[in-house]
Short mmCIF file of C-alpha atoms and ligand atoms in Angstrom, two decimals:
data_model
loop_
_atom_site.label_atom_id
_atom_site.label_comp_id
_atom_site.label_asym_id
_atom_site.label_seq_id
_atom_site.Cartn_x
_atom_site.Cartn_y
_atom_site.Cartn_z
CA MET A 1 -7.61 8.79 17.54
CA THR A 2 -9.03 11.60 15.44
CA SER A 3 -7.15 14.78 14.91
CA THR A 4 -8.16 17.81 16.91
CA VAL A 5 -5.95 20.15 14.87
CA PRO A 6 -8.06 22.24 12.45
CA ALA A 7 -7.41 21.52 8.77
CA GLU A 8 -6.03 25.00 8.04
CA ALA A 9 -3.57 24.83 10.93
CA ALA A 10 -2.41 21.40 9.78
CA ARG A 11 -1.96 22.67 6.22
CA ALA A 12 0.07 25.66 7.44
CA GLN A 13 2.27 23.43 9.59
CA ALA A 14 2.84 21.01 6.70
CA LEU A 15 3.69 23.82 4.28
CA ALA A 16 6.12 25.31 6.79
CA TRP A 17 7.91 21.97 7.02
CA ILE A 18 7.88 21.50 3.24
CA ARG A 19 9.45 24.92 2.66
CA GLN A 20 11.74 25.02 5.64
CA ALA A 21 14.74 22.99 4.58
CA PRO A 22 16.01 21.22 1.48
CA LYS A 23 14.60 17.73 1.18
CA ARG A 24 17.51 15.34 1.00
CA LEU A 25 18.51 11.69 1.20
CA LEU A 26 18.93 9.92 4.53
CA ILE A 27 22.11 7.83 4.42
CA GLY A 28 23.84 6.47 7.52
CA GLY A 29 22.02 8.87 9.83
CA GLN A 30 22.91 12.00 7.79
CA TRP A 31 20.69 14.04 5.48
CA VAL A 32 22.76 14.51 2.33
CA GLU A 33 22.46 15.80 -1.23
CA ALA A 34 22.49 13.27 -4.06
CA ALA A 35 25.98 12.43 -5.33
CA SER A 36 24.93 13.84 -8.71
CA GLY A 37 23.62 17.03 -7.09
CA LYS A 38 20.36 16.51 -8.98
CA ARG A 39 16.92 17.38 -7.60
CA PHE A 40 13.43 16.68 -8.91
CA GLU A 41 10.22 18.66 -8.48
CA THR A 42 7.33 17.41 -6.44
CA ILE A 43 3.92 18.78 -7.32
CA ASN A 44 0.67 19.35 -5.46
CA PRO A 45 -1.85 17.48 -7.66
CA THR A 46 -4.74 19.67 -6.44
CA THR A 47 -3.18 22.93 -7.60
CA GLU A 48 -0.63 21.57 -10.12
CA GLN A 49 1.86 23.88 -8.39
CA LEU A 50 5.39 23.09 -7.27
CA LEU A 51 5.67 22.08 -3.60
CA CYS A 52 9.44 21.70 -3.38
CA ARG A 53 12.50 20.15 -4.95
CA VAL A 54 13.86 16.88 -3.60
CA ALA A 55 17.35 15.38 -3.88
CA GLU A 56 17.27 12.69 -6.57
CA ALA A 57 19.00 9.45 -5.61
CA ASP A 58 20.74 7.35 -8.25
CA SER A 59 22.98 4.29 -8.22
CA ALA A 60 25.90 6.02 -6.44
CA ASP A 61 23.56 6.96 -3.58
CA VAL A 62 22.17 3.42 -3.53
CA ASP A 63 25.74 2.14 -3.11
CA ALA A 64 26.31 4.52 -0.20
CA ALA A 65 22.98 3.71 1.48
CA VAL A 66 23.46 -0.05 1.13
CA ALA A 67 26.97 0.25 2.63
CA ALA A 68 25.55 2.28 5.54
CA ALA A 69 22.75 -0.25 6.06
CA ARG A 70 25.28 -3.12 6.01
CA LYS A 71 27.49 -1.38 8.57
CA ALA A 72 24.46 -0.75 10.80
CA PHE A 73 23.28 -4.35 10.42
CA GLU A 74 26.59 -5.66 11.67
CA ALA A 75 27.19 -3.04 14.38
CA PRO A 76 26.69 -4.25 17.96
CA SER A 77 24.44 -1.25 18.60
CA TRP A 78 21.80 -2.88 16.34
CA ALA A 79 22.83 -6.53 15.99
CA GLY A 80 23.33 -6.78 19.74
CA MET A 81 20.23 -4.85 20.76
CA SER A 82 17.92 -7.00 22.87
CA PRO A 83 14.48 -7.76 21.43
CA HIS A 84 12.96 -5.83 24.34
CA ALA A 85 15.01 -2.77 23.48
CA ARG A 86 13.80 -3.10 19.87
CA THR A 87 10.23 -3.28 21.17
CA ARG A 88 10.80 -0.07 23.09
CA ALA A 89 12.34 1.60 20.03
CA LEU A 90 9.35 0.68 17.83
CA LEU A 91 6.90 1.78 20.52
CA LYS A 92 8.70 5.10 20.73
CA ILE A 93 8.40 5.52 16.96
CA ALA A 94 4.67 4.76 17.28
CA ASP A 95 4.29 7.41 19.99
CA THR A 96 6.21 9.94 17.90
CA ILE A 97 4.02 9.26 14.87
CA GLU A 98 0.92 9.55 17.05
CA ALA A 99 2.02 13.00 18.17
CA HIS A 100 2.45 14.05 14.53
CA ILE A 101 -0.67 12.60 12.88
CA PRO A 102 -2.15 15.95 11.79
CA GLU A 103 1.15 17.09 10.29
CA LEU A 104 1.85 13.80 8.51
CA ALA A 105 -1.71 13.73 7.18
CA ALA A 106 -1.49 17.29 5.90
CA ILE A 107 1.85 16.64 4.17
CA GLU A 108 0.27 13.59 2.50
CA SER A 109 -2.78 15.60 1.41
CA LEU A 110 -0.56 18.27 -0.14
CA ASP A 111 1.79 15.85 -1.85
CA ASN A 112 -0.56 13.05 -2.91
CA GLY A 113 -3.88 14.96 -3.03
CA MET A 114 -5.87 12.58 -0.84
CA PRO A 115 -8.56 14.22 1.34
CA LEU A 116 -7.37 15.07 4.83
CA TRP A 117 -9.87 12.66 6.43
CA TYR A 118 -8.40 9.81 4.38
CA ALA A 119 -4.79 10.83 5.11
CA THR A 120 -5.59 11.12 8.82
CA ALA A 121 -6.95 7.57 8.86
CA ALA A 122 -3.82 6.34 7.05
CA ALA A 123 -1.43 8.12 9.43
CA THR A 124 -3.41 6.82 12.40
CA ALA A 125 -3.12 3.26 11.09
CA CYS A 126 0.69 3.67 11.05
CA VAL A 127 0.67 4.00 14.84
CA ASP A 128 -1.06 0.63 15.23
CA ILE A 129 1.28 -0.94 12.70
CA PHE A 130 4.38 0.07 14.69
CA ARG A 131 2.75 -1.10 17.93
CA TYR A 132 1.76 -4.40 16.34
CA TYR A 133 5.31 -5.09 15.13
CA ALA A 134 6.80 -3.83 18.41
CA GLY A 135 5.05 -6.78 20.04
CA TRP A 136 6.68 -9.21 17.62
CA CYS A 137 10.30 -8.33 18.44
CA SER A 138 10.46 -10.74 21.37
CA LYS A 139 8.37 -13.42 19.65
CA VAL A 140 10.48 -14.33 16.63
CA LEU A 141 11.01 -17.90 17.80
CA GLY A 142 13.09 -20.82 16.66
CA THR A 143 12.11 -24.43 17.41
CA THR A 144 13.56 -27.50 19.04
CA ILE A 145 13.31 -30.64 16.96
CA PRO A 146 12.78 -34.14 18.37
CA SER A 147 15.94 -36.22 17.97
CA ASP A 148 17.73 -39.27 19.42
CA GLY A 149 19.29 -39.10 22.88
CA GLY A 150 22.73 -38.22 21.53
CA THR A 151 21.84 -34.97 19.83
CA LEU A 152 20.04 -31.70 20.24
CA ILE A 153 18.55 -30.12 17.12
CA TYR A 154 17.19 -26.62 17.12
CA THR A 155 16.54 -23.73 14.77
CA LEU A 156 17.29 -20.04 14.97
CA ARG A 157 15.19 -17.50 13.15
CA GLU A 158 17.57 -14.77 11.99
CA PRO A 159 17.14 -11.46 10.16
CA LEU A 160 17.89 -11.38 6.43
CA GLY A 161 20.20 -8.36 6.53
CA VAL A 162 19.88 -5.28 4.31
CA CYS A 163 16.35 -4.93 2.94
CA GLY A 164 15.66 -2.79 -0.11
CA GLN A 165 12.09 -1.52 -0.06
CA ILE A 166 10.29 0.12 -2.96
CA ILE A 167 6.87 1.71 -2.46
CA PRO A 168 4.26 3.44 -4.66
CA TRP A 169 2.70 6.88 -4.28
CA ASN A 170 -0.88 5.90 -3.43
CA VAL A 171 -0.73 5.76 0.40
CA PRO A 172 2.98 6.47 1.02
CA VAL A 173 2.98 7.07 4.77
CA LEU A 174 1.22 3.74 5.34
CA MET A 175 3.45 1.87 2.87
CA ALA A 176 6.64 3.25 4.45
CA SER A 177 5.41 2.37 7.94
CA ILE A 178 4.53 -1.20 6.99
CA LYS A 179 7.92 -1.67 5.39
CA PHE A 180 9.95 -0.12 8.23
CA ALA A 181 8.10 -1.75 11.11
CA ASN A 182 8.10 -5.25 9.60
CA ALA A 183 11.80 -5.20 8.72
CA LEU A 184 13.02 -3.57 11.93
CA CYS A 185 11.12 -5.82 14.32
CA CYS A 186 13.02 -8.76 12.85
CA GLY A 187 16.39 -7.02 13.23
CA ASN A 188 17.02 -6.02 9.61
CA THR A 189 18.19 -2.67 8.30
CA VAL A 190 16.44 -0.89 5.43
CA VAL A 191 16.95 1.24 2.35
CA LEU A 192 13.58 2.65 1.30
CA LYS A 193 12.90 4.13 -2.14
CA PRO A 194 9.59 6.00 -2.12
CA ALA A 195 7.90 6.93 -5.40
CA GLU A 196 9.08 10.33 -6.57
CA LEU A 197 5.45 11.41 -7.19
CA ALA A 198 4.75 11.47 -3.43
CA CYS A 199 7.84 11.02 -1.27
CA LEU A 200 7.45 13.75 1.34
CA THR A 201 5.80 11.73 4.11
CA SER A 202 8.52 9.09 3.77
CA ILE A 203 11.06 11.85 4.40
CA ARG A 204 9.10 13.24 7.35
CA LEU A 205 8.58 9.74 8.77
CA ALA A 206 12.32 9.10 8.53
CA GLU A 207 12.98 12.38 10.38
CA LEU A 208 10.65 11.24 13.14
CA VAL A 209 12.36 7.84 13.26
CA GLN A 210 15.71 9.65 13.56
CA GLU A 211 14.41 11.44 16.67
CA THR A 212 14.09 8.08 18.44
CA ASP A 213 16.78 5.66 19.57
CA LEU A 214 17.65 3.75 16.40
CA PRO A 215 21.35 3.64 15.56
CA PRO A 216 22.37 5.55 12.41
CA GLY A 217 22.10 3.58 9.17
CA VAL A 218 19.31 1.29 10.37
CA VAL A 219 16.86 3.33 8.29
CA ASN A 220 17.96 4.94 5.02
CA VAL A 221 15.66 6.76 2.60
CA LEU A 222 16.37 7.49 -1.05
CA PRO A 223 13.76 9.50 -2.94
CA GLY A 224 14.31 8.98 -6.65
CA PHE A 225 12.98 7.38 -9.79
CA GLY A 226 12.22 3.72 -10.37
CA PRO A 227 14.28 2.98 -13.48
CA THR A 228 17.39 4.53 -11.84
CA ALA A 229 17.36 4.34 -8.01
CA GLY A 230 14.75 1.57 -7.84
CA ALA A 231 16.46 -0.65 -10.39
CA ALA A 232 19.86 -0.08 -8.75
CA LEU A 233 18.42 -1.26 -5.43
CA ALA A 234 16.76 -4.32 -6.98
CA GLN A 235 19.99 -5.28 -8.76
CA HIS A 236 22.37 -4.50 -5.90
CA LEU A 237 24.68 -7.32 -4.84
CA GLY A 238 24.76 -6.00 -1.26
CA VAL A 239 20.98 -6.18 -0.76
CA ASP A 240 19.61 -9.36 0.86
CA LYS A 241 15.93 -8.82 0.21
CA ILE A 242 13.77 -6.61 -1.92
CA ALA A 243 10.23 -5.85 -0.77
CA PHE A 244 8.32 -4.25 -3.60
CA THR A 245 4.86 -2.70 -3.66
CA GLY A 246 3.63 -1.47 -7.01
CA SER A 247 2.36 -2.60 -10.37
CA THR A 248 2.54 -6.18 -11.62
CA ALA A 249 4.58 -5.12 -14.67
CA VAL A 250 7.31 -3.47 -12.59
CA GLY A 251 7.14 -6.31 -10.05
CA LYS A 252 8.17 -8.72 -12.82
CA GLN A 253 11.12 -6.48 -13.69
CA VAL A 254 12.16 -6.37 -10.02
CA VAL A 255 12.16 -10.19 -9.98
CA ARG A 256 14.42 -10.26 -13.05
CA ASP A 257 16.77 -7.70 -11.49
CA ALA A 258 16.88 -9.57 -8.18
CA THR A 259 18.42 -12.60 -9.89
CA SER A 260 21.77 -10.72 -9.79
CA ASN A 261 22.43 -12.25 -6.36
CA LEU A 262 19.21 -14.24 -5.84
CA LYS A 263 18.11 -11.88 -3.10
CA LYS A 264 14.80 -12.79 -1.46
CA VAL A 265 11.80 -11.07 -3.05
CA THR A 266 8.31 -10.26 -1.81
CA LEU A 267 5.82 -8.50 -4.06
CA GLU A 268 2.59 -6.66 -3.26
CA LEU A 269 1.10 -5.94 -6.67
CA GLY A 270 -2.09 -4.90 -8.38
CA GLY A 271 -5.66 -6.09 -8.02
CA LYS A 272 -9.09 -6.11 -9.65
CA ALA A 273 -11.19 -7.25 -6.72
CA PRO A 274 -14.60 -8.88 -7.13
CA ASN A 275 -17.18 -7.54 -4.67
CA VAL A 276 -20.08 -10.01 -4.82
CA VAL A 277 -23.56 -8.99 -3.65
CA PHE A 278 -26.25 -11.67 -3.35
CA ALA A 279 -29.96 -10.86 -3.33
CA ASP A 280 -30.28 -11.79 0.35
CA ALA A 281 -27.62 -9.28 1.50
CA ASP A 282 -28.14 -6.13 3.55
CA ILE A 283 -28.29 -4.12 0.37
CA GLU A 284 -27.83 -0.64 1.79
CA LYS A 285 -24.70 -1.69 3.70
CA ALA A 286 -23.34 -3.41 0.61
CA VAL A 287 -23.97 -0.33 -1.53
CA GLN A 288 -22.32 2.02 0.97
CA ALA A 289 -19.23 -0.18 1.13
CA ALA A 290 -19.18 -0.65 -2.66
CA VAL A 291 -19.07 3.11 -3.19
CA LYS A 292 -16.49 3.69 -0.47
CA THR A 293 -14.14 1.06 -1.89
CA PHE A 294 -14.10 2.34 -5.47
CA CYS A 295 -14.14 6.06 -4.59
CA GLY A 296 -11.85 6.01 -1.54
CA ASN A 297 -8.49 7.65 -2.32
CA SER A 298 -9.98 8.28 -5.79
CA GLY A 299 -9.75 4.56 -6.51
CA GLN A 300 -5.96 4.56 -6.15
CA VAL A 301 -6.04 1.49 -3.93
CA CYS A 302 -4.71 -1.93 -4.92
CA SER A 303 -7.40 -3.81 -2.98
CA ALA A 304 -10.32 -1.65 -4.22
CA GLY A 305 -13.50 -3.51 -5.14
CA THR A 306 -13.62 -2.36 -8.74
CA ARG A 307 -15.77 -5.22 -10.10
CA LEU A 308 -19.17 -5.13 -8.41
CA PHE A 309 -20.96 -8.42 -9.11
CA VAL A 310 -24.69 -8.07 -8.39
CA GLN A 311 -27.25 -10.88 -8.48
CA GLU A 312 -29.69 -10.35 -11.34
CA SER A 313 -32.84 -9.95 -9.24
CA ILE A 314 -31.43 -6.92 -7.34
CA HIS A 315 -29.19 -5.63 -10.09
CA GLU A 316 -31.30 -2.63 -11.19
CA GLN A 317 -31.96 -1.51 -7.62
CA VAL A 318 -28.29 -1.76 -6.61
CA ALA A 319 -26.93 -0.10 -9.75
CA GLU A 320 -29.29 2.85 -9.31
CA ARG A 321 -28.42 3.32 -5.64
CA VAL A 322 -24.66 2.96 -6.25
CA ALA A 323 -24.76 5.66 -8.92
CA GLN A 324 -26.89 7.90 -6.70
CA LEU A 325 -24.57 7.54 -3.71
CA ALA A 326 -21.33 7.83 -5.71
CA GLY A 327 -22.74 11.04 -7.20
CA THR A 328 -22.64 12.57 -3.72
CA TRP A 329 -18.87 12.07 -3.46
CA LYS A 330 -17.85 15.69 -3.89
CA ALA A 331 -14.46 16.30 -5.46
CA GLY A 332 -12.38 19.27 -4.36
CA ASP A 333 -9.77 20.72 -2.03
CA PRO A 334 -8.46 17.88 0.18
CA PHE A 335 -8.55 20.24 3.17
CA ALA A 336 -12.24 21.20 2.80
CA ALA A 337 -14.50 19.46 5.31
CA ASP A 338 -17.05 18.36 2.68
CA THR A 339 -14.51 16.95 0.20
CA ARG A 340 -14.80 13.19 -0.27
CA LEU A 341 -12.61 12.86 -3.36
CA GLY A 342 -9.19 14.35 -4.09
CA PRO A 343 -7.38 14.53 -7.43
CA LEU A 344 -5.43 11.67 -8.98
CA ILE A 345 -1.70 11.77 -8.45
CA SER A 346 -0.65 13.17 -11.84
CA ALA A 347 -1.79 14.36 -15.24
CA LYS A 348 -0.48 11.10 -16.68
CA GLN A 349 -2.59 9.04 -14.31
CA ARG A 350 -5.67 11.20 -15.00
CA ASP A 351 -5.22 10.75 -18.77
CA ARG A 352 -4.78 7.00 -18.30
CA VAL A 353 -8.01 6.76 -16.28
CA ARG A 354 -9.88 8.89 -18.82
CA ALA A 355 -8.65 6.59 -21.59
CA TYR A 356 -10.19 3.65 -19.71
CA ILE A 357 -13.47 5.55 -19.41
CA GLY A 358 -13.34 6.01 -23.20
CA ALA A 359 -12.59 2.30 -23.65
CA GLY A 360 -15.62 1.41 -21.49
CA GLN A 361 -17.90 3.53 -23.63
CA GLU A 362 -16.45 2.17 -26.87
CA GLY A 363 -16.72 -1.37 -25.53
CA GLY A 364 -20.47 -0.96 -25.06
CA ALA A 365 -20.75 -0.70 -21.26
CA ALA A 366 -23.61 1.52 -20.04
CA LEU A 367 -22.39 4.71 -18.37
CA ARG A 368 -24.52 5.30 -15.26
CA LEU A 369 -22.51 8.12 -13.71
CA GLY A 370 -19.60 10.41 -14.52
CA GLY A 371 -17.49 10.39 -17.62
CA GLN A 372 -17.24 14.18 -17.81
CA ALA A 373 -13.89 15.94 -18.03
CA TRP A 374 -13.00 18.11 -15.02
CA SER A 375 -12.72 21.81 -15.72
CA GLY A 376 -10.32 23.77 -13.59
CA ALA A 377 -7.07 23.04 -11.82
CA GLY A 378 -6.14 19.65 -10.42
CA TYR A 379 -5.95 16.15 -11.83
CA PHE A 380 -9.53 15.27 -10.87
CA VAL A 381 -11.67 12.45 -12.20
CA GLU A 382 -15.18 12.28 -10.74
CA PRO A 383 -16.80 8.96 -9.74
CA THR A 384 -17.65 6.95 -12.84
CA VAL A 385 -20.00 3.96 -12.84
CA PHE A 386 -20.34 1.54 -15.75
CA ASP A 387 -23.25 -0.88 -15.72
CA HIS A 388 -23.91 -4.06 -17.73
CA VAL A 389 -20.18 -4.61 -18.00
CA LYS A 390 -19.00 -7.94 -19.41
CA ASN A 391 -16.19 -9.40 -17.31
CA GLY A 392 -14.04 -9.84 -20.42
CA MET A 393 -14.02 -6.10 -21.23
CA ARG A 394 -10.78 -4.18 -20.69
CA ILE A 395 -12.36 -2.04 -17.95
CA ALA A 396 -13.16 -5.24 -16.03
CA GLN A 397 -9.80 -6.92 -16.59
CA GLU A 398 -7.20 -4.15 -16.24
CA GLU A 399 -6.37 -2.22 -13.10
CA ILE A 400 -7.56 1.35 -13.73
CA PHE A 401 -6.43 2.92 -10.42
CA GLY A 402 -9.09 5.62 -10.57
CA PRO A 403 -12.68 6.04 -9.29
CA VAL A 404 -14.20 3.82 -11.96
CA LEU A 405 -16.58 0.97 -11.14
CA SER A 406 -17.75 -1.91 -13.33
CA ILE A 407 -21.12 -3.38 -12.35
CA ILE A 408 -21.51 -6.94 -13.62
CA PRO A 409 -24.78 -8.88 -13.15
CA PHE A 410 -24.59 -12.59 -12.21
CA LYS A 411 -27.07 -15.48 -12.02
CA ASP A 412 -26.08 -17.68 -9.09
CA GLU A 413 -23.23 -18.74 -6.81
CA ASP A 414 -21.37 -20.70 -9.49
CA ASP A 415 -21.63 -17.85 -11.97
CA ALA A 416 -20.36 -15.31 -9.39
CA VAL A 417 -17.35 -17.48 -8.53
CA LEU A 418 -16.55 -18.27 -12.17
CA GLN A 419 -16.63 -14.63 -13.22
CA GLY A 420 -15.04 -13.35 -10.00
CA ASN A 421 -12.04 -15.62 -10.52
CA ASP A 422 -11.73 -14.81 -14.21
CA THR A 423 -8.81 -12.37 -13.79
CA HIS A 424 -5.01 -12.49 -13.62
CA TYR A 425 -5.21 -10.76 -10.25
CA GLY A 426 -6.04 -12.23 -6.83
CA LEU A 427 -5.40 -9.63 -4.15
CA SER A 428 -8.75 -9.25 -2.40
CA ALA A 429 -12.48 -10.04 -2.69
CA ALA A 430 -15.72 -9.74 -0.75
CA VAL A 431 -19.08 -11.45 -0.50
CA TRP A 432 -22.33 -9.99 0.82
CA THR A 433 -25.06 -12.41 1.95
CA ARG A 434 -27.05 -13.34 5.06
CA ASP A 435 -26.60 -17.04 4.26
CA VAL A 436 -23.69 -18.21 6.44
CA SER A 437 -23.03 -21.38 4.46
CA ARG A 438 -23.00 -19.57 1.16
CA ALA A 439 -20.69 -16.87 2.54
CA HIS A 440 -18.04 -19.41 3.55
CA LYS A 441 -18.47 -21.51 0.42
CA VAL A 442 -17.93 -18.52 -1.84
CA VAL A 443 -15.01 -17.21 0.20
CA LYS A 444 -13.38 -20.62 -0.14
CA ALA A 445 -13.92 -20.67 -3.89
CA LEU A 446 -12.64 -17.14 -4.60
CA LYS A 447 -8.94 -17.01 -5.38
CA ALA A 448 -7.61 -14.01 -3.46
CA GLY A 449 -5.31 -13.31 -0.54
CA ARG A 450 -7.63 -11.18 1.60
CA LEU A 451 -11.38 -11.71 1.79
CA TRP A 452 -14.24 -9.98 3.54
CA ILE A 453 -17.76 -11.15 4.40
CA ASN A 454 -20.34 -8.37 4.76
CA THR A 455 -17.70 -5.64 4.85
CA PHE A 456 -15.00 -4.34 2.51
CA GLY A 457 -11.54 -2.90 3.01
CA GLU A 458 -11.31 -3.07 6.79
CA ALA A 459 -7.81 -3.90 7.91
CA ASP A 460 -6.03 -5.27 10.95
CA PRO A 461 -2.23 -5.55 11.12
CA ALA A 462 -2.62 -9.09 12.42
CA MET A 463 -4.44 -10.10 9.22
CA ALA A 464 -2.11 -11.23 6.42
CA PHE A 465 -2.23 -9.25 3.19
CA GLY A 466 -0.92 -10.36 -0.19
CA GLY A 467 -1.79 -11.79 -3.52
CA TYR A 468 -2.84 -14.97 -5.22
CA LYS A 469 -1.90 -15.27 -8.90
CA GLN A 470 -0.25 -12.15 -10.39
CA SER A 471 -1.05 -10.01 -7.36
CA GLY A 472 2.19 -10.96 -5.71
CA TRP A 473 4.54 -13.15 -3.72
CA GLY A 474 4.48 -13.50 0.05
CA ARG A 475 2.47 -11.69 2.70
CA GLU A 476 2.68 -8.52 4.71
CA PHE A 477 1.15 -8.37 8.20
CA GLY A 478 0.53 -11.32 10.49
CA GLN A 479 2.93 -14.16 11.26
CA GLU A 480 3.83 -14.77 7.61
CA SER A 481 5.32 -11.30 7.37
CA ILE A 482 7.77 -12.24 10.12
CA GLU A 483 8.81 -15.26 8.08
CA ALA A 484 9.23 -12.99 5.05
CA TYR A 485 11.86 -10.90 6.87
CA THR A 486 13.77 -13.73 8.55
CA GLN A 487 15.54 -16.96 7.59
CA THR A 488 15.97 -20.28 9.35
CA LYS A 489 19.27 -21.67 10.58
CA SER A 490 19.10 -25.25 11.83
CA VAL A 491 21.72 -26.55 14.26
CA MET A 492 22.66 -30.06 15.41
CA VAL A 493 24.67 -30.57 18.59
CA ARG A 494 26.30 -34.01 19.09
CA PHE A 495 26.69 -34.61 22.82
P1 NAP B 501 4.82 1.28 -10.20
O1 NAP B 501 4.94 2.09 -11.42
O2 NAP B 501 5.00 -0.17 -10.28
O3 NAP B 501 5.81 1.94 -9.15
C1 NAP B 501 5.97 1.45 -7.84
C2 NAP B 501 7.34 1.80 -7.35
O4 NAP B 501 8.32 1.12 -8.15
C3 NAP B 501 7.69 3.28 -7.44
O5 NAP B 501 8.51 3.63 -6.35
C4 NAP B 501 8.47 3.34 -8.74
O6 NAP B 501 9.33 4.45 -8.81
C5 NAP B 501 9.24 2.06 -8.66
N1 NAP B 501 9.76 1.57 -9.94
C6 NAP B 501 9.35 1.86 -11.20
N2 NAP B 501 10.12 1.22 -12.10
C7 NAP B 501 11.02 0.49 -11.40
C8 NAP B 501 12.07 -0.39 -11.76
N3 NAP B 501 12.36 -0.66 -13.03
N4 NAP B 501 12.79 -0.97 -10.78
C9 NAP B 501 12.52 -0.72 -9.49
N5 NAP B 501 11.54 0.11 -9.08
C10 NAP B 501 10.79 0.71 -10.02
O7 NAP B 501 3.40 1.47 -9.52
P2 NAP B 501 2.62 2.82 -9.33
O8 NAP B 501 1.95 3.15 -10.59
O9 NAP B 501 3.49 3.82 -8.68
O10 NAP B 501 1.56 2.36 -8.22
C11 NAP B 501 0.38 1.78 -8.52
C12 NAP B 501 0.48 0.26 -8.49
O11 NAP B 501 0.85 -0.18 -7.20
C13 NAP B 501 -0.84 -0.39 -8.77
O12 NAP B 501 -0.67 -1.45 -9.66
C14 NAP B 501 -1.29 -0.89 -7.42
O13 NAP B 501 -2.17 -1.96 -7.46
C15 NAP B 501 -0.01 -1.24 -6.80
N6 NAP B 501 -0.15 -1.27 -5.34
C16 NAP B 501 -0.15 -2.48 -4.72
C17 NAP B 501 -0.31 -2.56 -3.36
C18 NAP B 501 -0.31 -3.87 -2.64
O14 NAP B 501 -0.07 -3.87 -1.44
N7 NAP B 501 -0.58 -4.97 -3.28
C19 NAP B 501 -0.48 -1.39 -2.61
C20 NAP B 501 -0.49 -0.18 -3.29
C21 NAP B 501 -0.32 -0.14 -4.66
P3 NAP B 501 8.89 5.85 -9.49
O15 NAP B 501 7.40 5.84 -9.61
O16 NAP B 501 9.39 6.87 -8.54
O17 NAP B 501 9.57 5.94 -10.83
MG1 MG B 502 3.30 15.17 -5.23
#
């Protein structure tokens, strides 16, 4: 569904909501100030102006939210709710989100800076995610196990309990929806800590969830900082699972903190995806997708195809066309109809990306496009294309999280696979070829959790997502995500 609300009207509605009431913590069904009384500022990265101040959760608020989530988990109103009633509740949330897509998208564009068209697609995807998980509520099945005639053995698949969820700022409304829908369909309760850099859609989403039939305390939201609120959640003895999406470095810290009570951990971490184009591919389609994946959301996407491997015979042609097309990605106001690229999330992130562009130039990669500093307001970095990159260079090994592409020529299938797999990451990958056998052979050889053939970045909630190697533990979406939010109890009955 595409929005029919004009961009200016959506912006005005979002600003009205942002300014209307103090942004607080959701604990046990109540919107409350932080115990410390502290608030932090949230900034519009396009204008660098203050949007609003948000209550800043810390460990005392984590204690309160975890207690509320525990109470809700054990209350008959949630624990005793039939799976069909949970389905209805999640469907109602989906309908409510659907009715608020333009507003949610506009809040995201103001807070995160992503273009409205991108935010609208993200908010729209949230509707499908809730509907997908709504269908699972009544399908979380145990098994019966063959046994001798004197016994019955069966298993129950039960929720884990209180789930701490920590998300990044890059596509917050989508991240919060994935986390809520997955946990709730399995009967858990949640305490979500959004990133303080872009937490407003998580707050709005929680308000919308509150309008539906969920008992108080099932969903709790604590905007705040990682080293304080996030760490307190990861360490908390009353939390049964932590689901973390963010950087690999912080993911490792979350694992260390989770040892406090050996809570279950799933991690969705960084990536440095190889996007492999063979000479027999539909080159124009491959180029279009290659540009969209590294420029989309200004490259602030974990699964972005940031290493473009191109077979030598078509390398020059592809590199030229990629640079030409990426050059048409106009940066500017997220609400303008012709804007393709918004700002990065913060000055810090912009400076980090610019430092990588410097490192690429110093390392001897050929700059095909971009590299100029942005003059004017906003944390913008324009599309930047490096050619003749060596896979061992820093720009090809480290996650930049900006609109920066490394083009790397390759000889043949073996070379593409060898170089493509030469990374600590393994989140996603793609291959472009008209040769069916080669496509499947290469997909099998690439070490990543989500793969595409002749497309890039398309998603379906039924398709598992997660990392090989240092890109994470466990999977979101699909059947495996149900296993990640439940545990098995096996039972023997002696007749
Ligand atoms: P980050 O620094 O790791 O932060 C992610 C979240 O963790 C934020 O909410 C952050 O809070 C919190 N955090 C920071 N330190 C923490 C600690 N010691 N304990 C607990 N929580 C802590 O990542 P980011 O820079 O915001 O986001 C970009 C990264 O996310 C990239 O690496 C990207 O690849 C990854 N990502 C992965 C996926 C995926 O599904 N695989 C999806 C999107 C993004 P504050 O920021 O508020 O301090
Ligand atoms: Mg912001």
